[in-house]
Amino acid sequence: MRNVTSYSTGALLSIIIHVGVLAALVINWESDSKKVIIQPQYIEAKLVQLAPKKTPVVKKPAKPKVDRAKKKREQDKRRADQKKRADKNKAEAKRLAELEAKLKAKQEAKRKADQVEAERQRIESEFAETLAQEQADISAQEDQQVANSFMQLIRQRLSQNWSRPPSARRDMETMIEIRLVPTGRIVGVNVVKSSGDLAFDRSVEQAAFKAEQFEEIKQLDPRLFEKYFRVVKVAFSPEDLRL
Amino acid sequence: MRKLYGILSLTFLLALSSSSAWSELVIRVTQGNDKPTTVAVSPIALNGLRIKEDIGAIVEADLQRSGLFRTTPRRDMLAFPSKASDVYFRDWRMLGSEYLVVGSMRTIADGRYELEFSLLNVTAQKTEFKHAVRGRVNEMRELAHLVSDKVYQEITGIRGAFSTRIAYVTANRDSGKFVYRLNVADADGAREKLMLESSEPIMSPSWAPNGKELAYVSFETGRPAIFRQNLVTAKRQQLTNYTGLNGAPAWSPDGKKLALVLSKDGNPEIYMLELSTSKFTRLTRHFAIDTEPTWMSDGNTLLFTSDRGGTPQIYKLNVATRATERLTFRGNYNARPSLAPDGRTLALVHRESSTFHIASFDLKTGRMIELTETRLDESPTVAPNGAMVMYATKQGDRGVLAAVSLDAGVRYVLPAKNGDVREPAWSPFLQ
Amino acid sequence: MKTSFNKTGLATILFSMVLVGCSSAPVEETSTDIEDTSVQTGQVDTSGIDDSAMASSADTVFYFDFDKALLKPESRAALLEHAAALSSNPRSVRLEGHADERGTREYNMALGERRANAVKEFLVLQGVSGGLIEVISYGEERAASFGSNDSAWGLNRRVELK
């Protein structure tokens, strides 16, 4: 039975801590959120002709008598220069603009050309892909044809070695898996689907064991061997029986 | 984009089809080359024991006679192993042996002999089984037949019938006088035992289901009469004494009744005799010939021969209701039905043109297959394992016994005896 | 009792009824066997016949066609003589029926009996007392001639009067 005092002390402490944490969180959060919004003072500026202040005027040197014509000439010159400059700028701008346009056009053309090129390449690669697939199919067919001729061989040899028991009937079927090595030797035989008649199954296994080795498999391309002949499935169904 | 999708899906389909064809490549073997299985029987090691019989030779003969096996000649064997651990499969493989039987004999505590034997599969290089059988010194032939039974069953899946017996009748003519004998022998013809000798004909031996008795027809009283005889005690009992025909006895499956033929009421009819009460019950009522009854395993159905349809054909009779039904329609002569243990195949005498053959008849499908090519075949009797049908035929002028398998694949002629042999009856499996 | 009332059965019954008045119920002959028409008459070489008991010198062996139990005309002629002899001097007679080796044994027993019965019926019709006549069949068990040919078979298809 715990000491009630210590229990209450612990509880109080826990509460204080919790409140403290909570407060810290809250206060901080509050102070963070309190932004000082600076209101920009909108100043409306107006050109005001100020009375000339009685400011200590910087004694200007006595103005020489201004040659108005000269001034005008100078003004005109200035204006002309300005105009020239402006024109120059304009021309420059124009030239730049023209250049830019040219560049853009070039880029556009390039982009279009690239696009066409890309399209062409895509079509070309698609074609190449289809061609490759067709060739793969043809070679797969060729593979299959080669495989078929070896399958025939295996079938004949197994058939020659298959002696059926008296209980064998036409409607029976046993499927076995034969495992071969590249020399054509049978290294494993097992029944994957039984006929329901043990003597019949056994006769099938015996046929495989008797065949022992298919020498011709040595002639096979290793790729084809792996593809078709590492494991061979054979179904035995005695259609030649009378009963 | 559509175009791309189209091409992609096509490619995918092509890939799929070619790979699935590959994974489903299964070679189909639909024909075989049925040859007898070659078995080598290594002589049984006797370890100094003196035994009259050559057990290995008996096993070889049994297996050969079944037609399903060929045996490796002893003289070709390089060694005579007596246990699996002594066997070099290579050697036997070179001899062409697919299987090898090895064994050894020793005496055991009660004075009997124990034969321990193993069957090895040379082709697959493994031991199929190891087994032991025991018997007294005068039971060596029985032990040998048990070895044959076990080997036969292991390889064919069918129970061996080498430990069964046959009953048969021989007729010898000595200086114009006939001597008829009823004999019982082992299925291989050995140990022939005389059960009855008579100057009058003996016919139709029939085995009791317990293998301990025979019923048969004997003319010793001047007329045909049916007798039963115990094979161990040789004790006999006359069961019928009617005028006219007394013939074709057939034991019921429970061994309590005999179906038989009597013509005391005017023409040959089928009767049932209750052995414990000696009560006769008439089962057929027809003016035609009704004969050669045989029981079906339900104990309530008889198959018999009748010419009520004009020519001899096979009929079925329900014992309880007396209803009859014709079963054979092919050929102008079908008689002497003998049922195989499968309950659906019938061996019978069949004639289509002018020659009498043994045929097998499928009760379910009505299919009739001629099994023999010999001309004057009769008295078919089916082995209790259904593998063979033994029958009587002629070789030249002599009557001999022959056997053929129910699918007609195997046949052999039994060793000839003096005079004519006829009327074989194959025993049931014996205890 | 289940009766398959078909035409064949009916025809057989009617036909048989008609022929019952004649000698015997015929067995339909459907084989293509070459029949032995050169009927051999006379003696059987196996069993010895007690000549002194015979009151007639007529043939005592009567032959039949394959699978048939019909009396031949020559048999009838001989049997008429026997019937006369037996009527005047009654004695017990044994008729032994036989068949040739073809076909099954028990069926041949029935065939042999049918033939012997055919002879008995004829004699009875001629006035011989049925009680004097014993019929026994040996089927194919007591061949008179050995050999698997038509002439041997012909000699075996017989009834012997003893």
Tab-separated table of N, CA and C in Angstrom, chain B residues 357-420:
chain	number	residue	atom	x	y	z
B	357	HIS	N	-13.406	-72.547	-80.150
B	357	HIS	CA	-12.326	-71.851	-79.472
B	357	HIS	C	-12.735	-71.515	-78.057
B	358	ILE	N	-11.726	-71.186	-77.247
B	358	ILE	CA	-12.017	-70.586	-75.953
B	358	ILE	C	-12.099	-69.086	-76.198
B	359	ALA	N	-13.129	-68.453	-75.667
B	359	ALA	CA	-13.287	-67.017	-75.832
B	359	ALA	C	-13.537	-66.391	-74.469
B	360	SER	N	-13.275	-65.110	-74.392
B	360	SER	CA	-13.629	-64.383	-73.170
B	360	SER	C	-14.786	-63.462	-73.523
B	361	PHE	N	-15.751	-63.424	-72.653
B	361	PHE	CA	-16.972	-62.670	-72.891
B	361	PHE	C	-17.153	-61.678	-71.758
B	362	ASP	N	-17.325	-60.405	-72.101
B	362	ASP	CA	-17.508	-59.372	-71.085
B	362	ASP	C	-19.000	-59.225	-70.807
B	363	LEU	N	-19.416	-59.582	-69.598
B	363	LEU	CA	-20.840	-59.545	-69.268
B	363	LEU	C	-21.410	-58.133	-69.350
B	364	LYS	N	-20.560	-57.148	-69.113
B	364	LYS	CA	-21.054	-55.767	-69.122
B	364	LYS	C	-21.220	-55.231	-70.534
B	365	THR	N	-20.207	-55.454	-71.367
B	365	THR	CA	-20.231	-54.841	-72.696
B	365	THR	C	-20.695	-55.791	-73.791
B	366	GLY	N	-20.751	-57.094	-73.483
B	366	GLY	CA	-21.153	-58.060	-74.492
B	366	GLY	C	-20.056	-58.371	-75.488
B	367	ARG	N	-18.848	-57.875	-75.199
B	367	ARG	CA	-17.746	-58.077	-76.131
B	367	ARG	C	-17.210	-59.510	-76.032
B	368	MET	N	-17.005	-60.145	-77.190
B	368	MET	CA	-16.510	-61.524	-77.252
B	368	MET	C	-15.146	-61.510	-77.928
B	369	ILE	N	-14.135	-62.040	-77.245
B	369	ILE	CA	-12.790	-62.084	-77.835
B	369	ILE	C	-12.331	-63.527	-77.871
B	370	GLU	N	-11.945	-64.000	-79.034
B	370	GLU	CA	-11.431	-65.366	-79.119
B	370	GLU	C	-10.019	-65.395	-78.567
B	371	LEU	N	-9.751	-66.363	-77.701
B	371	LEU	CA	-8.453	-66.398	-77.045
B	371	LEU	C	-7.506	-67.426	-77.658
B	372	THR	N	-8.068	-68.436	-78.308
B	372	THR	CA	-7.212	-69.516	-78.786
B	372	THR	C	-7.346	-69.692	-80.291
B	373	GLU	N	-6.320	-70.300	-80.847
B	373	GLU	CA	-6.351	-70.585	-82.276
B	373	GLU	C	-6.429	-72.076	-82.544
B	374	THR	N	-6.367	-72.859	-81.462
B	374	THR	CA	-6.490	-74.309	-81.603
B	374	THR	C	-7.941	-74.647	-81.926
B	375	ARG	N	-8.175	-75.865	-82.416
B	375	ARG	CA	-9.466	-76.157	-83.013
B	375	ARG	C	-10.505	-76.771	-82.095
B	376	LEU	N	-10.089	-77.640	-81.236
B	376	LEU	CA	-11.051	-78.418	-80.459
B	376	LEU	C	-10.898	-78.123	-78.980
B	377	ASP	N	-11.148	-76.866	-78.634
B	377	ASP	CA	-10.936	-76.449	-77.259
B	377	ASP	C	-12.193	-76.648	-76.428
B	378	GLU	N	-12.002	-77.071	-75.172
B	378	GLU	CA	-13.148	-77.234	-74.287
B	378	GLU	C	-12.708	-77.093	-72.834
B	379	SER	N	-13.690	-77.126	-71.942
B	379	SER	CA	-13.470	-77.116	-70.494
B	379	SER	C	-12.599	-75.984	-69.976
B	380	PRO	N	-12.928	-74.726	-70.258
B	380	PRO	CA	-12.103	-73.639	-69.722
B	380	PRO	C	-12.289	-73.508	-68.215
B	381	THR	N	-11.195	-73.241	-67.518
B	381	THR	CA	-11.245	-72.993	-66.079
B	381	THR	C	-10.326	-71.814	-65.780
B	382	VAL	N	-10.845	-70.827	-65.046
B	382	VAL	CA	-10.086	-69.598	-64.830
B	382	VAL	C	-9.290	-69.675	-63.533
B	383	ALA	N	-8.031	-69.223	-63.563
B	383	ALA	CA	-7.202	-69.188	-62.356
B	383	ALA	C	-7.831	-68.240	-61.339
B	384	PRO	N	-7.625	-68.509	-60.041
B	384	PRO	CA	-8.267	-67.652	-59.040
B	384	PRO	C	-7.775	-66.207	-59.040
B	385	ASN	N	-6.660	-65.905	-59.719
B	385	ASN	CA	-6.237	-64.513	-59.815
B	385	ASN	C	-6.651	-63.910	-61.158
B	386	GLY	N	-7.400	-64.674	-61.935
B	386	GLY	CA	-7.916	-64.154	-63.199
B	386	GLY	C	-6.872	-63.979	-64.281
B	387	ALA	N	-5.625	-64.357	-64.013
B	387	ALA	CA	-4.577	-64.083	-64.992
B	387	ALA	C	-4.606	-65.045	-66.181
B	388	MET	N	-4.973	-66.297	-65.935
B	388	MET	CA	-4.911	-67.302	-66.994
B	388	MET	C	-6.175	-68.136	-67.041
B	389	VAL	N	-6.425	-68.702	-68.226
B	389	VAL	CA	-7.506	-69.678	-68.390
B	389	VAL	C	-6.854	-70.969	-68.837
B	390	MET	N	-7.109	-72.043	-68.105
B	390	MET	CA	-6.588	-73.348	-68.524
B	390	MET	C	-7.716	-74.075	-69.233
B	391	TYR	N	-7.400	-74.861	-70.250
B	391	TYR	CA	-8.440	-75.560	-70.982
B	391	TYR	C	-7.859	-76.827	-71.582
B	392	ALA	N	-8.741	-77.643	-72.123
B	392	ALA	CA	-8.318	-78.892	-72.744
B	392	ALA	C	-8.345	-78.711	-74.254
B	393	THR	N	-7.355	-79.262	-74.918
B	393	THR	CA	-7.317	-79.175	-76.370
B	393	THR	C	-6.582	-80.399	-76.911
B	394	LYS	N	-6.394	-80.433	-78.205
B	394	LYS	CA	-5.730	-81.598	-78.790
B	394	LYS	C	-4.431	-81.177	-79.455
B	395	GLN	N	-3.438	-82.001	-79.219
B	395	GLN	CA	-2.179	-81.811	-79.928
B	395	GLN	C	-2.015	-83.071	-80.773
B	396	GLY	N	-2.316	-82.957	-82.054
B	396	GLY	CA	-2.354	-84.156	-82.883
B	396	GLY	C	-3.578	-84.948	-82.479
B	397	ASP	N	-3.363	-86.168	-82.028
B	397	ASP	CA	-4.474	-87.005	-81.592
B	397	ASP	C	-4.591	-87.049	-80.084
B	398	ARG	N	-3.656	-86.399	-79.400
B	398	ARG	CA	-3.636	-86.504	-77.949
B	398	ARG	C	-4.304	-85.320	-77.288
B	399	GLY	N	-4.986	-85.622	-76.221
B	399	GLY	CA	-5.595	-84.560	-75.440
B	399	GLY	C	-4.568	-83.968	-74.503
B	400	VAL	N	-4.427	-82.655	-74.535
B	400	VAL	CA	-3.467	-81.978	-73.658
B	400	VAL	C	-4.142	-80.785	-72.981
B	401	LEU	N	-3.490	-80.263	-71.950
B	401	LEU	CA	-3.976	-79.061	-71.277
B	401	LEU	C	-3.131	-77.879	-71.729
B	402	ALA	N	-3.779	-76.752	-71.921
B	402	ALA	CA	-3.071	-75.535	-72.311
B	402	ALA	C	-3.608	-74.381	-71.483
B	403	ALA	N	-2.888	-73.281	-71.494
B	403	ALA	CA	-3.332	-72.103	-70.752
B	403	ALA	C	-3.109	-70.870	-71.608
B	404	VAL	N	-3.987	-69.915	-71.432
B	404	VAL	CA	-3.885	-68.666	-72.180
B	404	VAL	C	-4.323	-67.529	-71.254
B	405	SER	N	-3.734	-66.354	-71.449
B	405	SER	CA	-4.130	-65.232	-70.595
B	405	SER	C	-5.426	-64.632	-71.137
B	406	LEU	N	-6.169	-63.970	-70.285
B	406	LEU	CA	-7.490	-63.468	-70.677
B	406	LEU	C	-7.420	-62.394	-71.753
B	407	ASP	N	-6.250	-61.803	-71.954
B	407	ASP	CA	-6.143	-60.864	-73.070
B	407	ASP	C	-5.425	-61.521	-74.236
B	408	ALA	N	-5.284	-62.839	-74.162
B	408	ALA	CA	-4.702	-63.669	-75.230
B	408	ALA	C	-3.243	-63.334	-75.508
B	409	GLY	N	-2.594	-62.593	-74.603
B	409	GLY	CA	-1.208	-62.227	-74.877
B	409	GLY	C	-0.213	-63.317	-74.572
B	410	VAL	N	-0.594	-64.218	-73.681
B	410	VAL	CA	0.342	-65.237	-73.201
B	410	VAL	C	-0.288	-66.605	-73.367
B	411	ARG	N	0.478	-67.592	-73.792
B	411	ARG	CA	-0.083	-68.941	-73.824
B	411	ARG	C	1.007	-69.984	-73.639
B	412	TYR	N	0.648	-71.106	-73.082
B	412	TYR	CA	1.607	-72.216	-72.985
B	412	TYR	C	0.840	-73.520	-72.919
B	413	VAL	N	1.540	-74.604	-73.173
B	413	VAL	CA	0.956	-75.939	-73.110
B	413	VAL	C	1.596	-76.654	-71.934
B	414	LEU	N	0.774	-77.331	-71.151
B	414	LEU	CA	1.324	-78.019	-69.982
B	414	LEU	C	2.100	-79.252	-70.406
B	415	PRO	N	3.046	-79.632	-69.570
B	415	PRO	CA	3.844	-80.811	-69.917
B	415	PRO	C	2.943	-82.012	-70.160
B	416	ALA	N	3.225	-82.711	-71.226
B	416	ALA	CA	2.353	-83.811	-71.628
B	416	ALA	C	2.433	-84.967	-70.650
B	417	LYS	N	1.316	-85.614	-70.482
B	417	LYS	CA	1.293	-86.798	-69.631
B	417	LYS	C	0.939	-87.986	-70.507
B	418	ASN	N	0.985	-89.158	-69.924
B	418	ASN	CA	0.607	-90.350	-70.687
B	418	ASN	C	-0.870	-90.303	-71.011
B	419	GLY	N	-1.188	-90.725	-72.204
B	419	GLY	CA	-2.597	-90.777	-72.587
B	419	GLY	C	-3.171	-89.396	-72.805
B	420	ASP	N	-4.481	-89.323	-72.647
B	420	ASP	CA	-5.191	-88.062	-72.840
B	420	ASP	C	-5.422	-87.379	-71.503
